[in-house]
């Protein structure tokens, strides 16, 4: 998109000054608005909704972020850094099995903290180069983590790297379905999955308590309710 297509003659940049102060402010507002909407509604939020939330025009948003992938890349850059760092921390653990279980729980917790990031971890964005590069780095680190964990004898030999995306998709589903009604339900899922990955006798974290029956009931009911009604139902 041509950056001069917006109404008005003033561009976002001036020779020798970089982004103008108001342009920097607009960019910060857009990123903050996108983070809020992605965290609560996922990546299905439209660019128009982000512009409204940020209080800017569509042209201003398009000038800063021409495509949804550009915006996603900017919003989740820090989270993808943390995602990659989690693998590095796991590889640095002197106990590879503990590093493996800690990594799995850490990544699933990152999903639970941000619905948008839960979507990012289960989707690909070929146009978001920086994001995909960090994902690739984390993936290669995870392959090494699997190899080391298997050498301890605690990780099943039939576990593969493809089991992690399956877990992340399942975890995203639990997080989205349970919402505020049973916000810790994902921890029970992850604990059960770690037990399915482990060999007999492998040390494992304690099993978290199951959600209360009333919390699960509210979670199941909220699935059938429109999105706008869910926050009220969860109270």
Short mmCIF file of C-alpha atoms in Angstrom, two decimals:
data_model
loop_
_atom_site.label_atom_id
_atom_site.label_comp_id
_atom_site.label_asym_id
_atom_site.label_seq_id
_atom_site.Cartn_x
_atom_site.Cartn_y
_atom_site.Cartn_z
CA UNK A 1 0.00 0.00 0.00
CA UNK A 2 1.22 3.46 -0.89
CA UNK A 3 1.92 5.29 2.42
CA UNK A 4 0.81 8.59 0.89
CA UNK A 5 -2.69 7.27 0.16
CA UNK A 6 -4.06 8.50 3.49
CA UNK A 7 -6.03 11.76 3.46
CA UNK A 8 -4.03 14.85 4.25
CA UNK A 9 -0.60 15.84 3.03
CA UNK A 10 1.39 15.04 6.19
CA UNK A 11 3.35 11.76 5.92
CA UNK A 12 4.35 9.67 8.92
CA UNK A 13 8.00 10.44 8.41
CA UNK A 14 10.03 13.60 8.06
CA UNK A 15 13.59 13.72 6.71
CA UNK A 16 16.12 13.27 9.48
CA UNK A 17 13.54 12.86 12.25
CA UNK A 18 12.23 9.31 11.78
CA UNK A 19 8.69 8.66 12.92
CA UNK A 20 6.93 11.76 14.15
CA UNK A 21 5.85 11.78 17.77
CA UNK A 22 2.17 11.47 16.84
CA UNK A 23 2.94 8.58 14.48
CA UNK A 24 4.82 6.76 17.25
CA UNK A 25 1.88 7.36 19.55
CA UNK A 26 -0.54 5.97 16.96
CA UNK A 27 1.62 2.88 16.51
CA UNK A 28 1.70 2.28 20.27
CA UNK A 29 -2.08 2.70 20.48
CA UNK A 30 -2.61 0.24 17.64
CA UNK A 31 -0.35 -2.37 19.22
CA UNK A 32 -1.97 -1.95 22.63
CA UNK A 33 -5.46 -2.24 21.12
CA UNK A 34 -4.51 -5.33 19.11
CA UNK A 35 -3.02 -6.99 22.19
CA UNK A 36 -6.22 -6.40 24.16
CA UNK A 37 -8.47 -7.73 21.42
CA UNK A 38 -6.28 -10.70 20.50
CA UNK A 39 -5.91 -11.68 24.16
CA UNK A 40 -9.66 -11.78 24.75
CA UNK A 41 -11.10 -12.68 21.33
CA UNK A 42 -8.32 -14.46 19.46
CA UNK A 43 -6.87 -13.70 16.04
CA UNK A 44 -10.22 -13.58 14.30
CA UNK A 45 -10.52 -9.89 15.21
CA UNK A 46 -10.77 -7.72 12.10
CA UNK A 47 -8.37 -4.92 11.25
CA UNK A 48 -11.35 -2.54 11.35
CA UNK A 49 -12.08 -3.59 14.94
CA UNK A 50 -8.45 -2.95 15.90
CA UNK A 51 -8.61 0.51 14.32
CA UNK A 52 -11.79 1.33 16.26
CA UNK A 53 -10.31 0.07 19.53
CA UNK A 54 -7.17 2.14 18.96
CA UNK A 55 -9.14 5.25 17.98
CA UNK A 56 -7.40 5.62 14.62
CA UNK A 57 -8.56 5.58 11.02
CA UNK A 58 -8.29 2.52 8.80
CA UNK A 59 -5.77 4.33 6.60
CA UNK A 60 -3.53 5.04 9.58
CA UNK A 61 -3.65 1.38 10.59
CA UNK A 62 -2.94 0.23 7.03
CA UNK A 63 0.01 2.58 6.73
CA UNK A 64 1.64 1.20 9.83
CA UNK A 65 0.56 -2.43 9.30
CA UNK A 66 -0.47 -3.16 5.69
CA UNK A 67 -1.59 -6.74 6.41
CA UNK A 68 -2.94 -8.69 9.40
CA UNK A 69 0.29 -10.71 9.37
CA UNK A 70 2.32 -7.52 9.83
CA UNK A 71 0.25 -6.62 12.87
CA UNK A 72 0.39 -10.13 14.34
CA UNK A 73 4.16 -10.17 13.84
CA UNK A 74 4.55 -6.90 15.76
CA UNK A 75 2.12 -7.78 18.55
CA UNK A 76 3.56 -11.20 19.31
CA UNK A 77 7.27 -10.55 18.73
CA UNK A 78 8.00 -10.43 22.46
CA UNK A 79 5.92 -13.53 23.15
CA UNK A 80 7.70 -15.47 20.44
CA UNK A 81 10.98 -14.39 22.02
CA UNK A 82 9.74 -15.79 25.33
CA UNK A 83 8.63 -18.97 23.55
CA UNK A 84 12.11 -19.45 22.10
CA UNK A 85 13.72 -18.60 25.44
CA UNK A 86 11.63 -21.30 27.13
CA UNK A 87 13.33 -23.93 24.96
CA UNK A 88 16.75 -22.52 25.79
CA UNK A 89 15.95 -22.69 29.51
CA UNK A 90 14.75 -26.28 29.17
CA UNK A 91 17.92 -27.30 27.34
CA UNK A 92 19.99 -25.69 30.09
CA UNK A 93 18.29 -27.80 32.77
CA UNK A 94 20.77 -30.43 34.08
CA UNK A 95 17.86 -32.90 34.20
CA UNK A 96 16.58 -33.25 30.59
CA UNK A 97 13.34 -34.92 31.70
CA UNK A 98 12.57 -32.11 34.12
CA UNK A 99 13.49 -29.65 31.38
CA UNK A 100 11.02 -31.37 29.05
CA UNK A 101 8.10 -31.40 31.49
CA UNK A 102 8.81 -27.81 32.55
CA UNK A 103 8.91 -26.66 28.93
CA UNK A 104 5.59 -28.31 28.09
CA UNK A 105 3.92 -26.70 31.11
CA UNK A 106 5.50 -23.29 30.40
CA UNK A 107 4.31 -23.17 26.79
CA UNK A 108 0.81 -24.29 27.73
CA UNK A 109 0.74 -21.62 30.45
CA UNK A 110 1.68 -19.02 27.83
CA UNK A 111 -1.32 -20.17 25.82
CA UNK A 112 -3.59 -19.84 28.84
CA UNK A 113 -2.39 -16.30 29.56
CA UNK A 114 -3.20 -14.98 26.08
CA UNK A 115 -5.89 -16.37 23.79
CA UNK A 116 -4.29 -14.68 20.81
CA UNK A 117 -0.98 -16.37 21.50
CA UNK A 118 -2.83 -19.66 21.88
CA UNK A 119 -3.93 -19.18 18.27
CA UNK A 120 -0.44 -18.15 17.14
CA UNK A 121 1.05 -21.39 18.47
CA UNK A 122 -1.39 -23.51 16.47
CA UNK A 123 -1.27 -21.56 13.19
CA UNK A 124 1.39 -20.55 10.66
CA UNK A 125 1.93 -17.09 9.17
CA UNK A 126 4.28 -17.39 6.17
CA UNK A 127 4.21 -13.62 5.59
CA UNK A 128 5.27 -12.90 9.20
CA UNK A 129 8.95 -13.70 8.63
CA UNK A 130 10.35 -12.72 12.04
CA UNK A 131 7.66 -14.64 13.90
CA UNK A 132 8.20 -17.76 11.82
CA UNK A 133 11.97 -17.55 12.26
CA UNK A 134 11.58 -17.58 16.03
CA UNK A 135 9.13 -20.47 15.76
CA UNK A 136 11.69 -22.41 13.70
CA UNK A 137 14.41 -21.74 16.29
CA UNK A 138 12.15 -23.02 19.06
CA UNK A 139 11.24 -26.09 17.01
CA UNK A 140 14.86 -27.13 16.46
CA UNK A 141 15.56 -26.64 20.16
CA UNK A 142 12.55 -28.81 21.00
CA UNK A 143 13.88 -31.61 18.79
CA UNK A 144 17.09 -31.60 20.82
CA UNK A 145 15.08 -31.55 24.05
CA UNK A 146 13.15 -34.63 22.95
CA UNK A 147 16.36 -36.50 22.16
CA UNK A 148 17.86 -35.68 25.55
CA UNK A 149 14.67 -36.56 27.45
CA UNK A 150 14.47 -39.94 25.75
CA UNK A 151 18.04 -40.71 26.79
CA UNK A 152 16.96 -40.42 30.44
CA UNK A 153 14.55 -43.30 29.87
CA UNK A 154 11.62 -41.24 31.16
CA UNK A 155 10.16 -40.05 27.83
CA UNK A 156 8.47 -42.71 25.75
CA UNK A 157 10.30 -43.71 22.58
CA UNK A 158 7.15 -43.31 20.50
CA UNK A 159 6.78 -39.62 21.46
CA UNK A 160 7.44 -37.39 18.44
CA UNK A 161 7.67 -33.66 17.81
CA UNK A 162 4.23 -33.89 16.17
CA UNK A 163 2.67 -34.69 19.54
CA UNK A 164 3.38 -31.16 20.76
CA UNK A 165 1.16 -29.38 18.19
CA UNK A 166 -1.59 -31.88 19.02
CA UNK A 167 -1.28 -30.95 22.70
CA UNK A 168 -1.26 -27.24 21.87
CA UNK A 169 -4.41 -27.58 19.75
CA UNK A 170 -6.13 -29.51 22.52
CA UNK A 171 -4.98 -27.02 25.13
CA UNK A 172 -6.21 -24.09 23.03
CA UNK A 173 -9.58 -25.79 22.79
CA UNK A 174 -9.83 -26.25 26.55
CA UNK A 175 -8.73 -22.67 27.20
CA UNK A 176 -11.26 -21.22 24.76
CA UNK A 177 -14.09 -23.46 25.96
CA UNK A 178 -13.49 -23.08 29.70
CA UNK A 179 -12.83 -19.34 29.66
CA UNK A 180 -13.28 -17.60 33.00
CA UNK A 181 -15.66 -20.30 34.19
CA UNK A 182 -12.86 -22.86 34.72
CA UNK A 183 -9.63 -20.96 34.01
CA UNK A 184 -7.33 -23.65 35.42
CA UNK A 185 -8.85 -26.58 33.54
CA UNK A 186 -5.94 -26.57 31.09
CA UNK A 187 -3.55 -27.58 33.88
CA UNK A 188 -5.44 -30.83 34.41
CA UNK A 189 -5.23 -31.60 30.68
CA UNK A 190 -1.49 -30.92 30.56
CA UNK A 191 -0.85 -33.10 33.62
CA UNK A 192 -2.72 -36.00 32.05
CA UNK A 193 -0.84 -35.59 28.77
CA UNK A 194 2.54 -35.56 30.52
CA UNK A 195 1.59 -38.85 32.15
CA UNK A 196 0.79 -40.28 28.74
CA UNK A 197 4.22 -39.23 27.45
CA UNK A 198 6.12 -40.69 30.42
CA UNK A 199 7.48 -44.19 30.85
CA UNK A 200 6.37 -46.16 33.95
CA UNK A 201 7.96 -44.80 37.09
CA UNK A 202 9.09 -41.49 35.57
CA UNK A 203 8.97 -38.59 38.07
CA UNK A 204 6.11 -36.21 37.36
CA UNK A 205 4.68 -33.01 38.86
CA UNK A 206 1.67 -33.47 41.18
CA UNK A 207 -1.70 -33.85 39.49
CA UNK A 208 -3.69 -30.59 39.82
CA UNK A 209 -7.19 -30.75 41.25
CA UNK A 210 -10.02 -31.15 38.76
CA UNK A 211 -12.30 -28.13 38.29
CA UNK A 212 -15.33 -28.00 40.56
CA UNK A 213 -18.52 -29.48 39.03
CA UNK A 214 -20.22 -26.08 39.06
CA UNK A 215 -17.27 -24.51 37.21
CA UNK A 216 -17.36 -27.22 34.56
CA UNK A 217 -21.11 -26.79 34.19
CA UNK A 218 -20.69 -23.05 33.60
CA UNK A 219 -17.92 -23.79 31.10
CA UNK A 220 -20.12 -26.21 29.17
CA UNK A 221 -23.05 -23.81 29.18
CA UNK A 222 -20.95 -20.85 28.01
CA UNK A 223 -19.96 -22.74 24.86
CA UNK A 224 -23.56 -22.45 23.65
CA UNK A 225 -23.83 -18.75 24.48
CA UNK A 226 -22.92 -15.85 22.15
CA UNK A 227 -19.48 -14.36 22.83
CA UNK A 228 -20.96 -11.15 24.25
CA UNK A 229 -22.87 -13.11 26.90
CA UNK A 230 -19.95 -15.21 28.13
CA UNK A 231 -18.33 -12.74 30.49
CA UNK A 232 -21.65 -12.30 32.31
CA UNK A 233 -22.22 -16.05 32.50
CA UNK A 234 -18.79 -16.72 33.97
CA UNK A 235 -19.35 -14.44 36.96
#
